[in-house]
Each structure stands twice: as C-alpha cells, then as structure tokens.
C-alpha positions as a printed Julia matrix, in Angstrom:
464×3 Matrix{Float64}:
  -1.15  -13.07   24.14
  -1.83  -11.46   20.67
   0.64   -8.9    19.13
  -0.62   -5.49   18.56
  -0.82   -4.63   14.88
   0.63   -1.52   13.32
   1.25    0.57    9.93
   3.32   -0.5     8.57
   2.22   -4.16    9.13
   5.69   -5.64    8.03
   8.9    -4.76    9.92
  10.35   -1.22    9.39
  13.12   -2.68    7.21
  10.91   -4.51    4.66
   9.61   -3.02    1.65
   6.88   -4.74    0.06
   4.32   -2.33   -1.83
   1.51   -3.09   -4.43
  -0.01   -5.5    -1.91
  -2.55   -8.0    -3.17
  -3.89   -9.5     0.11
  -5.76  -12.95    0.31
  -6.96  -15.3     2.94
  -6.02  -19.01    2.33
  -7.04  -21.53    5.08
  -6.32  -19.72    8.57
  -3.53  -17.33    7.34
  -3.28  -13.93    5.57
  -0.86  -13.78    2.72
   0.44  -10.72    0.85
   1.76  -10.8    -2.71
   3.57   -7.4    -3.82
   6.41   -6.38   -5.51
   9.54   -5.74   -3.75
  11.36   -2.33   -3.42
  14.52   -1.99   -1.75
  15.7     0.95    0.95
  17.12    3.63   -0.95
  16.69    1.97   -4.28
  16.88    4.22   -7.46
  13.9     2.58   -9.42
  10.75    0.51   -8.37
  10.63   -3.32   -7.64
  14.32   -4.25   -7.71
  14.11   -7.26   -5.44
  12.66  -10.7    -5.92
   8.94  -11.75   -5.05
   8.86  -12.32   -1.31
   5.67  -13.81    0.83
   4.67  -12.74    4.07
   1.75  -14.39    6.05
   0.15  -13.82    9.33
  -2.61  -15.71   11.26
  -6.25  -14.43   10.56
  -6.6   -14.23   14.33
  -3.34  -12.34   15.2
  -2.53  -10.09   12.35
   0.35   -8.43   14.41
   2.43  -11.63   13.8
   3.62  -11.61   10.48
   6.04  -14.5     8.92
   8.62  -14.2     6.3
   7.9   -17.05    4.21
  11.09  -16.29    2.06
  11.67  -15.78   -1.81
   8.7   -17.27   -3.79
   9.86  -16.18   -7.3
  13.03  -14.84   -8.54
  13.24  -12.37  -11.34
  15.55  -14.54  -13.42
  13.19  -17.66  -13.76
  11.36  -15.86  -16.73
  12.88  -16.82  -20.08
  12.67  -13.39  -20.96
  14.81  -12.07  -18.13
  17.42  -14.68  -17.75
  20.15  -12.04  -17.2
  18.02  -10.2   -14.63
  18.18   -6.79  -16.06
  14.15   -6.19  -15.87
  12.23   -6.07  -12.6
   9.11   -7.72  -11.55
   6.37   -5.36  -11.16
   2.92   -5.81   -9.23
   1.6    -9.39   -9.23
  -1.38  -11.07   -8.38
  -2.5   -14.6    -7.56
  -5.46  -16.84   -7.94
  -6.42  -20.5    -7.34
  -6.92  -22.38  -10.75
  -9.85  -24.9   -11.14
  -6.99  -27.51  -10.48
  -6.45  -26.23   -6.91
  -2.89  -24.92   -7.6
  -1.84  -21.18   -7.36
  -1.08  -19.21  -10.31
   1.05  -16.0    -9.98
   0.54  -13.4   -12.92
   3.08  -10.53  -13.4
   4.77   -8.35  -15.83
   8.34   -7.43  -16.35
   9.3    -3.96  -16.5
  10.34   -3.69  -20.27
   8.01   -5.9   -21.84
   4.12   -5.67  -22.51
   3.04   -9.36  -22.08
   1.64  -11.21  -18.76
   3.84  -14.15  -17.63
   2.19  -16.79  -15.43
   3.97  -18.77  -12.74
   2.46  -21.75  -10.63
   2.82  -23.3    -7.37
   0.96  -26.02   -4.91
   1.42  -23.67   -2.03
   0.44  -19.99   -1.63
   3.89  -19.19   -0.44
   5.4   -20.84   -3.2
   8.23  -21.9    -4.49
   6.64  -20.92   -7.97
   7.9   -22.15  -11.29
   7.79  -20.56  -14.5
   4.35  -21.55  -16.51
   3.86  -19.54  -19.72
   2.59  -16.44  -21.36
  -1.03  -15.11  -21.59
  -1.86  -15.54  -25.34
  -4.65  -16.0   -28.0
  -5.93  -18.92  -29.43
  -3.02  -18.77  -32.17
  -0.4   -18.64  -29.49
   0.14  -15.19  -29.99
   1.17  -13.31  -26.9
  -1.52  -10.55  -25.7
   0.3    -7.35  -26.01
   2.53   -7.72  -28.8
   0.01   -8.08  -31.61
  -0.88   -5.21  -33.84
  -3.53   -3.07  -32.2
  -2.97   -4.48  -28.53
  -2.35   -2.07  -25.96
   0.55   -2.84  -23.21
  -0.09   -5.27  -20.63
   0.58   -4.05  -17.29
  -0.49   -4.43  -13.45
  -2.16   -7.94  -13.86
  -5.37   -8.62  -11.55
  -7.09  -11.9   -11.66
 -10.32  -13.72  -10.54
 -11.04  -17.39  -10.96
 -14.79  -18.69  -10.94
 -15.17  -22.06  -12.06
 -13.37  -22.72  -15.19
 -12.88  -19.25  -16.08
 -10.4   -16.65  -15.04
 -10.85  -12.95  -15.7
  -7.61  -11.13  -16.22
  -7.66   -7.5   -15.74
  -4.76   -4.96  -16.87
  -3.72   -1.53  -18.05
  -1.56    1.28  -17.77
  -2.62    4.81  -18.78
  -0.62    7.78  -18.36
  -2.73   10.84  -18.12
  -2.34   12.63  -21.53
  -1.58    9.52  -23.6
  -4.38    9.25  -26.25
  -3.06    5.88  -27.17
  -4.12    4.23  -23.79
  -7.99    3.67  -23.47
  -8.22    2.31  -20.1
  -8.47   -0.97  -17.92
  -8.99   -3.9   -19.57
 -10.78   -7.29  -19.05
 -10.17  -10.69  -20.82
 -11.17  -14.18  -19.98
  -8.69  -17.11  -19.87
  -9.64  -20.62  -20.23
  -9.08  -23.33  -17.96
  -5.34  -23.6   -18.92
  -5.06  -20.16  -17.32
  -2.96  -18.96  -20.35
  -5.07  -18.93  -23.49
  -7.62  -15.95  -23.99
 -11.15  -17.31  -24.84
 -12.63  -13.77  -24.85
 -10.64  -10.65  -26.15
  -9.66   -7.7   -23.92
 -12.35   -5.11  -23.64
 -12.33   -1.75  -21.89
 -14.01   -1.34  -18.51
 -12.75    1.81  -16.91
 -11.65    4.9   -19.12
  -8.28    6.55  -18.87
  -8.0    10.23  -18.44
  -8.21   11.25  -22.21
 -11.63    9.45  -22.61
 -13.19    9.9   -19.1
 -14.11   13.39  -19.11
 -17.95   12.94  -19.65
 -18.29    9.72  -17.41
 -18.99    9.35  -13.85
 -15.24    8.63  -13.78
 -14.11   12.28  -14.33
 -11.4    13.34  -12.03
 -10.87    9.48  -10.86
  -9.98    8.03  -14.34
  -8.06    4.85  -14.5
  -4.02    5.06  -14.36
  -2.89    1.6   -13.28
  -2.99   -0.74  -10.33
  -5.74   -3.14  -11.35
  -7.33   -5.51   -8.54
 -10.4    -7.49   -8.48
 -12.6    -8.6    -5.66
 -16.06   -9.99   -5.06
 -18.24   -9.08   -2.27
 -21.75  -10.89   -2.12
 -23.06  -10.58   -5.56
 -20.96   -7.28   -6.53
 -17.64   -7.35   -8.11
 -15.58   -4.52   -6.99
 -12.71   -3.24   -9.44
  -9.9    -1.38   -7.47
  -7.31    0.94   -9.22
  -5.12    3.69   -8.82
  -6.66    6.94  -10.53
  -4.78    9.74  -12.36
  -4.0    11.66   -9.05
  -2.07    8.42   -7.99
  -2.34    9.09   -4.18
  -5.72    7.57   -4.2
  -7.2     3.81   -4.64
 -10.38    4.23   -6.2
 -13.18    1.49   -6.9
 -16.22    0.63   -9.41
 -18.93   -1.69   -8.94
 -20.51   -3.89  -11.33
 -22.8    -6.82  -11.01
 -20.8    -8.84  -13.78
 -17.01   -9.41  -13.62
 -16.95   -8.17  -17.35
 -18.91   -4.96  -16.44
 -20.38   -2.6   -16.8
 -18.73   -0.9   -14.16
 -19.82    2.39  -12.49
 -17.53    4.67  -10.36
 -17.91    3.92   -6.73
 -15.69    6.53   -4.65
 -12.23    6.54   -3.19
 -11.16    3.46   -0.89
  -8.08    5.27    0.54
  -5.48    8.08   -0.24
  -1.93    7.82    1.13
  -1.86   11.49    2.04
  -5.34   11.47    3.38
  -6.7    13.87    0.94
 -10.7    13.47    0.98
 -10.98   12.81    4.74
 -12.73   15.45    6.59
 -12.73   14.09    9.98
 -11.29   16.96   11.97
  -9.41   18.72    8.73
 -10.27   20.32    5.51
 -10.95   17.45    3.0
  -8.51   18.83    0.7
  -5.46   19.22    3.18
  -2.81   16.59    3.02
  -1.4    14.95    6.13
   1.03   13.04    4.98
   3.36   12.93    1.49
   1.7    10.65   -1.07
   2.57    9.47   -4.54
   1.6     6.26   -6.4
  -0.72    3.73   -4.85
  -1.84    0.25   -5.29
  -3.64   -2.25   -3.32
  -7.03   -4.17   -2.41
  -9.66   -4.86   -0.4
 -10.1    -8.19    1.52
 -12.32   -9.67    4.07
 -10.75  -11.22    7.34
 -12.66  -12.94   10.02
 -15.84  -11.14    9.03
 -14.1    -7.59    8.65
 -13.04   -5.62    5.7
  -9.57   -3.93    5.23
  -7.89   -2.22    2.35
  -4.38   -2.71    1.9
  -2.23   -0.12    0.21
   1.29    1.47    0.51
   2.99    4.65    1.74
   6.15    6.31    0.65
   9.35    6.49    2.91
  13.02    7.86    2.67
  11.4    11.11    0.64
  11.18    8.76   -2.34
   8.9     7.2    -4.59
  11.02    3.97   -4.61
  10.87    2.97   -1.0
   7.1     1.71   -0.46
   5.86    0.01    2.63
   2.56   -1.69    2.93
  -0.08   -0.31    5.36
  -3.61   -1.38    5.95
  -7.0    -0.01    7.31
 -10.42   -1.42    8.23
 -13.28   -0.29    5.66
 -16.91    0.21    6.46
 -19.59   -0.27    3.64
 -22.99    1.58    3.23
 -25.07   -0.95    1.28
 -22.61   -1.64   -1.43
 -20.57    1.59   -1.22
 -17.2     1.89    0.53
 -16.6     4.75    2.96
 -13.29    6.14    2.37
 -10.53    4.7     5.03
  -8.41    7.12    7.1
  -4.66    6.48    7.54
  -4.03    5.22   10.92
  -1.14    3.98   12.86
  -3.21    0.9    14.2
  -4.33   -0.55   10.81
  -5.05   -4.23   11.27
  -5.23   -3.92   15.08
  -8.96   -4.37   15.36
  -9.44   -1.0    17.29
  -6.94    1.37   19.03
  -3.51    0.77   20.22
  -2.94    0.41   24.1
  -2.39    3.85   25.63
   0.57    2.87   27.57
   4.09    1.87   26.5
   6.61    2.8    23.9
   5.92    3.16   20.23
   8.33    3.19   17.44
   8.0     6.61   15.45
   7.93    5.19   11.91
   4.15    4.1    12.91
   3.15    7.86   12.17
   0.38    8.04    9.84
   0.62   11.97    9.53
   3.87   13.67    8.96
   3.44   17.26    7.48
   4.77   20.94    7.73
   2.66   24.48    7.92
   3.05   24.32    3.8
   1.06   22.03    2.23
   2.48   19.31   -0.11
   0.75   16.44   -1.97
   3.58   14.47   -3.09
   7.05   12.95   -1.8
  10.24   14.3    -3.13
  10.31   17.88   -2.03
  12.91   19.43    0.38
  12.52   20.93    4.01
   9.97   18.21    5.25
  10.32   15.17    7.7
  10.16   11.7     6.52
  10.7     8.18    7.43
  14.23    6.7     6.92
  16.54    4.29    8.26
  20.26    3.74    9.13
  22.4     1.37    7.02
  21.71   -0.44    3.83
  18.74   -2.41    2.44
  18.36   -5.63    4.46
  19.89   -4.04    7.62
  17.31   -4.38   10.53
  17.86   -1.2    12.7
  14.52    0.55   13.13
  13.28    3.35   11.29
  12.72    6.94   12.43
  11.46   10.17   11.36
  14.24   12.69   10.12
  13.97   16.08    9.19
  11.52   17.54   11.73
  11.82   21.38   11.69
  10.13   24.18   12.96
   6.3    23.89   12.68
   6.56   20.14   11.42
   4.14   17.82   12.79
   3.91   13.9    13.14
   0.89   12.1    14.3
  -0.26    8.85   15.35
  -3.87    7.4    15.54
  -5.09    5.84   17.69
  -4.58    5.01   21.39
  -7.11    3.83   24.19
  -5.83    6.43   26.9
  -6.52    6.03   30.7
  -4.63    7.86   33.55
  -1.61    9.14   31.37
   0.4    11.64   33.14
   3.76   11.75   31.24
   5.16   11.53   27.64
   8.97   10.34   27.04
  10.35   10.83   23.39
  13.72    9.51   22.01
  15.31   12.12   20.2
  18.64   13.04   18.29
  19.82   16.09   16.1
  21.16   19.44   16.12
  17.64   20.83   17.55
  17.21   23.3    19.99
  13.43   23.71   21.18
  10.33   21.95   22.27
   8.16   19.4    20.98
   4.46   20.21   21.88
   2.03   17.37   22.31
  -1.62   17.53   21.02
  -4.39   15.3    20.49
  -5.61   17.11   17.73
  -3.43   18.19   14.33
  -4.46   21.77   15.1
  -5.43   21.56   18.72
  -4.01   23.19   21.95
  -1.11   21.98   23.31
  -1.53   19.32   26.23
   2.2    19.91   27.28
   5.76   20.63   26.05
   8.84   18.48   26.04
  12.15   20.68   25.77
  15.07   19.14   23.66
  18.6    20.14   23.34
  21.33   19.52   20.43
  22.74   15.83   20.42
  24.16   13.41   17.94
  23.13   10.65   20.03
  19.7     9.29   21.03
  18.6    11.01   23.98
  15.49   10.62   26.19
  13.34   13.71   27.05
  10.34   13.35   29.5
   7.74   15.65   30.48
   4.28   15.86   32.34
   1.72   15.43   29.83
  -1.8    14.87   30.68
  -3.51   13.26   27.53
  -7.53   12.66   28.26
  -9.08    9.35   28.74
 -10.62    7.77   25.67
  -9.68    6.94   22.11
  -7.19    9.69   21.2
  -4.59   10.45   18.52
  -1.05   11.8    19.55
   0.64   14.59   17.73
   4.04   16.13   18.31
   4.74   19.51   16.98
   8.23   21.0    16.99
   8.87   24.56   17.51
  12.6    25.76   17.78
  15.69   26.11   15.59
  17.6    23.01   13.69
  16.35   19.84   12.85
  15.56   16.74   14.75
  15.07   12.93   14.5
  12.21   11.07   16.5
  13.1     7.38   17.04
  10.13    6.61   19.47
   7.8     7.82   22.3
   6.58    6.3    25.47
   3.16    6.95   27.03
   3.37    6.89   30.69
C-alpha cells in the first residue's frame, strides 16, 4: 500500500530548504541546503540527499550526506556555510553540483557518478583566462546558482539583489563549455533587480535571489524569489538566454495572492524567504518550496504543491497539507499537527519572527526525532489543514497540552461557522480530548480555532 504524502514531505525533524527537485530514473531527488533546528543562521549543515519513488512520493529515503562543507578548498576549516545548490547531468553522463559558500562570490562545482553522490570537488567557474567569475573587476557577486544542460552547453544562472542596492542589476545567465567550468559566453542580465525594474513588467516582483531554471515543451521557465521574499515567481522565454517576460507567482509561503475563500492580500501563514522550483512527476507538475518553523528564518522545511498550467502560464498554487498526495488525504485517522498549512491569528502578519502567534516547533535538539507540534495557540488563533476526503465523520479527537482553559472550535472554513467544540483544560502533559463533530461529506478543510485563556500546544488530531 502506498504512503500518504504530507507537507512537509520529509520527516518533521529534517530541515532541507531551497529544494531543487529532479526525476532521475524512477525516483524523485531533492537537492537543497541544510538548516538545523534552532540554528542561528541559514544552512549550517552539510548537503543531504533524500529521494522517493515517483509512484510513491510519501516514501522518502535519506540517501545520506552527499557533500561536506570542508571538501571545498576555500573552506577546509568549515567556517563557511553551503548555500542553495543545483544539479545537472553533463554531456558525459555524470552529475554536477553547483553551489556558493556564504562568504565568497564564486561558484564551486563538485561531481559524482550518481545523483545521490558522494560528490567530489571539481573546480570553480572561470573565464577562458582562468579567472574566477565573481572576482574580476566589474563582476557582480555570484549566488544561488541554477543550471540547465542541453547538449554540450550548460546555462548557469546566478544573482542576489537586495531591494535598495543599486550595485546589483538582476539575475544573470552565462554559458559554460563542455568541461562544465569554463565560461564561453559572459554573464548577461535577464531579470531586473528592484532598482532597475520599476518600468518593466517585473515591477513589484523584481528579482531578489533563488534562481532556478526548467524547460516545459518549448518554453523555458526561470523561477526566482522576488523582492517581497515570500513568493516564488516565474519568467518565460523561448530561449534559455532570454529575453524573459514576467509570468506571475507560482506559490507564496503565506498564501498571499490566493483568493479562494479569502481576500487575496490576507496571509494565512507566517512567511519569509522562499526558494524552489517546478518539476514534472508522472505526467503532473509540482512546485517545491519551503516554509518556516520555530518562529525563525533559519529553520526551513520543504513543501510541495501541484500546479496547473493555462496554456504556458502557471496558476498560483495554494498551500495545502496534502502536497504530493495526488489528491485529498483520507478523511479518517490520526494526523500530526505539524502538517498544518495555515497558522494565523486575528491580527494579520506576513513574516515570521513576531510575538504572540503560534508556530511549529519540536522538543529536543537538531537530529532528535520526536514529532513536531504547534505551540503558542492563544485566544483567536487558528490552525488549518487542507484537504481531506470526508465521509460519515461523527467525532474529532485532539491531543493537547499547555496552560489553557477554553475550547477548540472545529470549522471547515477559516471564517466559517463552528461545526463543533472540544473543551480543553490546564495540563502539562499531552492529553486527549474528544467531542462529537459532524464534518460534511466530500473534500473538506479542517480548522481548529482556540477560544479561551492561556496558550495551548497541539500535537495531533484524529478524524473519527
């Protein structure tokens, strides 16, 4: 029997953001950076590889460490972090890993015989004179490389452009030769930065970081994080070198832009930066992105959603709990609270890091495998889960702890009428509470809205 697939798609104790998804053979591989739980900065870990069968995307396997930060000659002491990578298959059939360290402005390359590695350091991207790109006079710093290989040519996309920085002009593309290192065509700008995009179709969605490139049919899709950070946008071209035209938003990790049952500008989750890409799996397209946990920018987890195309344009994906599941989750059984796709309070807040709102966390330290849960649920706060295929449901059980005295209202719309109420009491251990709740048959969302004093933690719920 196949496993159900949730968001996040990896275990609740794993933190692999900036995901670049690929299908090699009959498996999905995810290549990303590696945050640590309660980490003080981004990307503290070595590169880990995870994979899953294309026909069972709920069955992820850890392939282990594929590359360590100290393998790069510039980082033998391990003082720099491995930022977001990308992988491409060269003309020789080997797998090439492109990345940037956090304190240098050049692109490093490693190579392996298998997608999961192990990878060995290979070299630095350089010009025909051997000078490293990013270190020459006039070069803009290299960051977040993305790669696409067609024949003997590899297209390399890079860039990082803070909103008010006039020295950064936008995302760049260059062409590498068959050796995967030597630049045969110098960097050219393809998507403008904030300071240079106000009179273009990119206005309001100018390039910030997180370059990614994919081809669908005869169109090239450049996926990137815009200056508002929480959204992944895309640009389209008939040529990998451009010109690229703005296409729209693929996904927002706070669901801004989604108007299905809510105002488009209302956030239903706490977002921050975003990074990911699109991929075709068994004939269907998905967007991979990341969410933020622990009320921090530095504890990010990979999520995925199906995407729909209207001709060549992508319809913005909605955040869900069922991502890669190819449809709603079963409307029966126990589900962990950490698969919540909506977490919010009556006071709208777009970005993580504020006070007085719920968030996902775990007990213990990084690497401990205790399940994550939602903490800090106070009066008026809601947590939501989408979607379930419900039939003949008569009760709901929740597992809660905390110094809370009140009730959890059960709804099937974020602003809907309560379908039932589950009273809870003060407790410093996990306690189960059950009440009769009739959720309508069909595809439904499930929301829990707390009313009362104190704050509660939610570990799981059961649809009965």
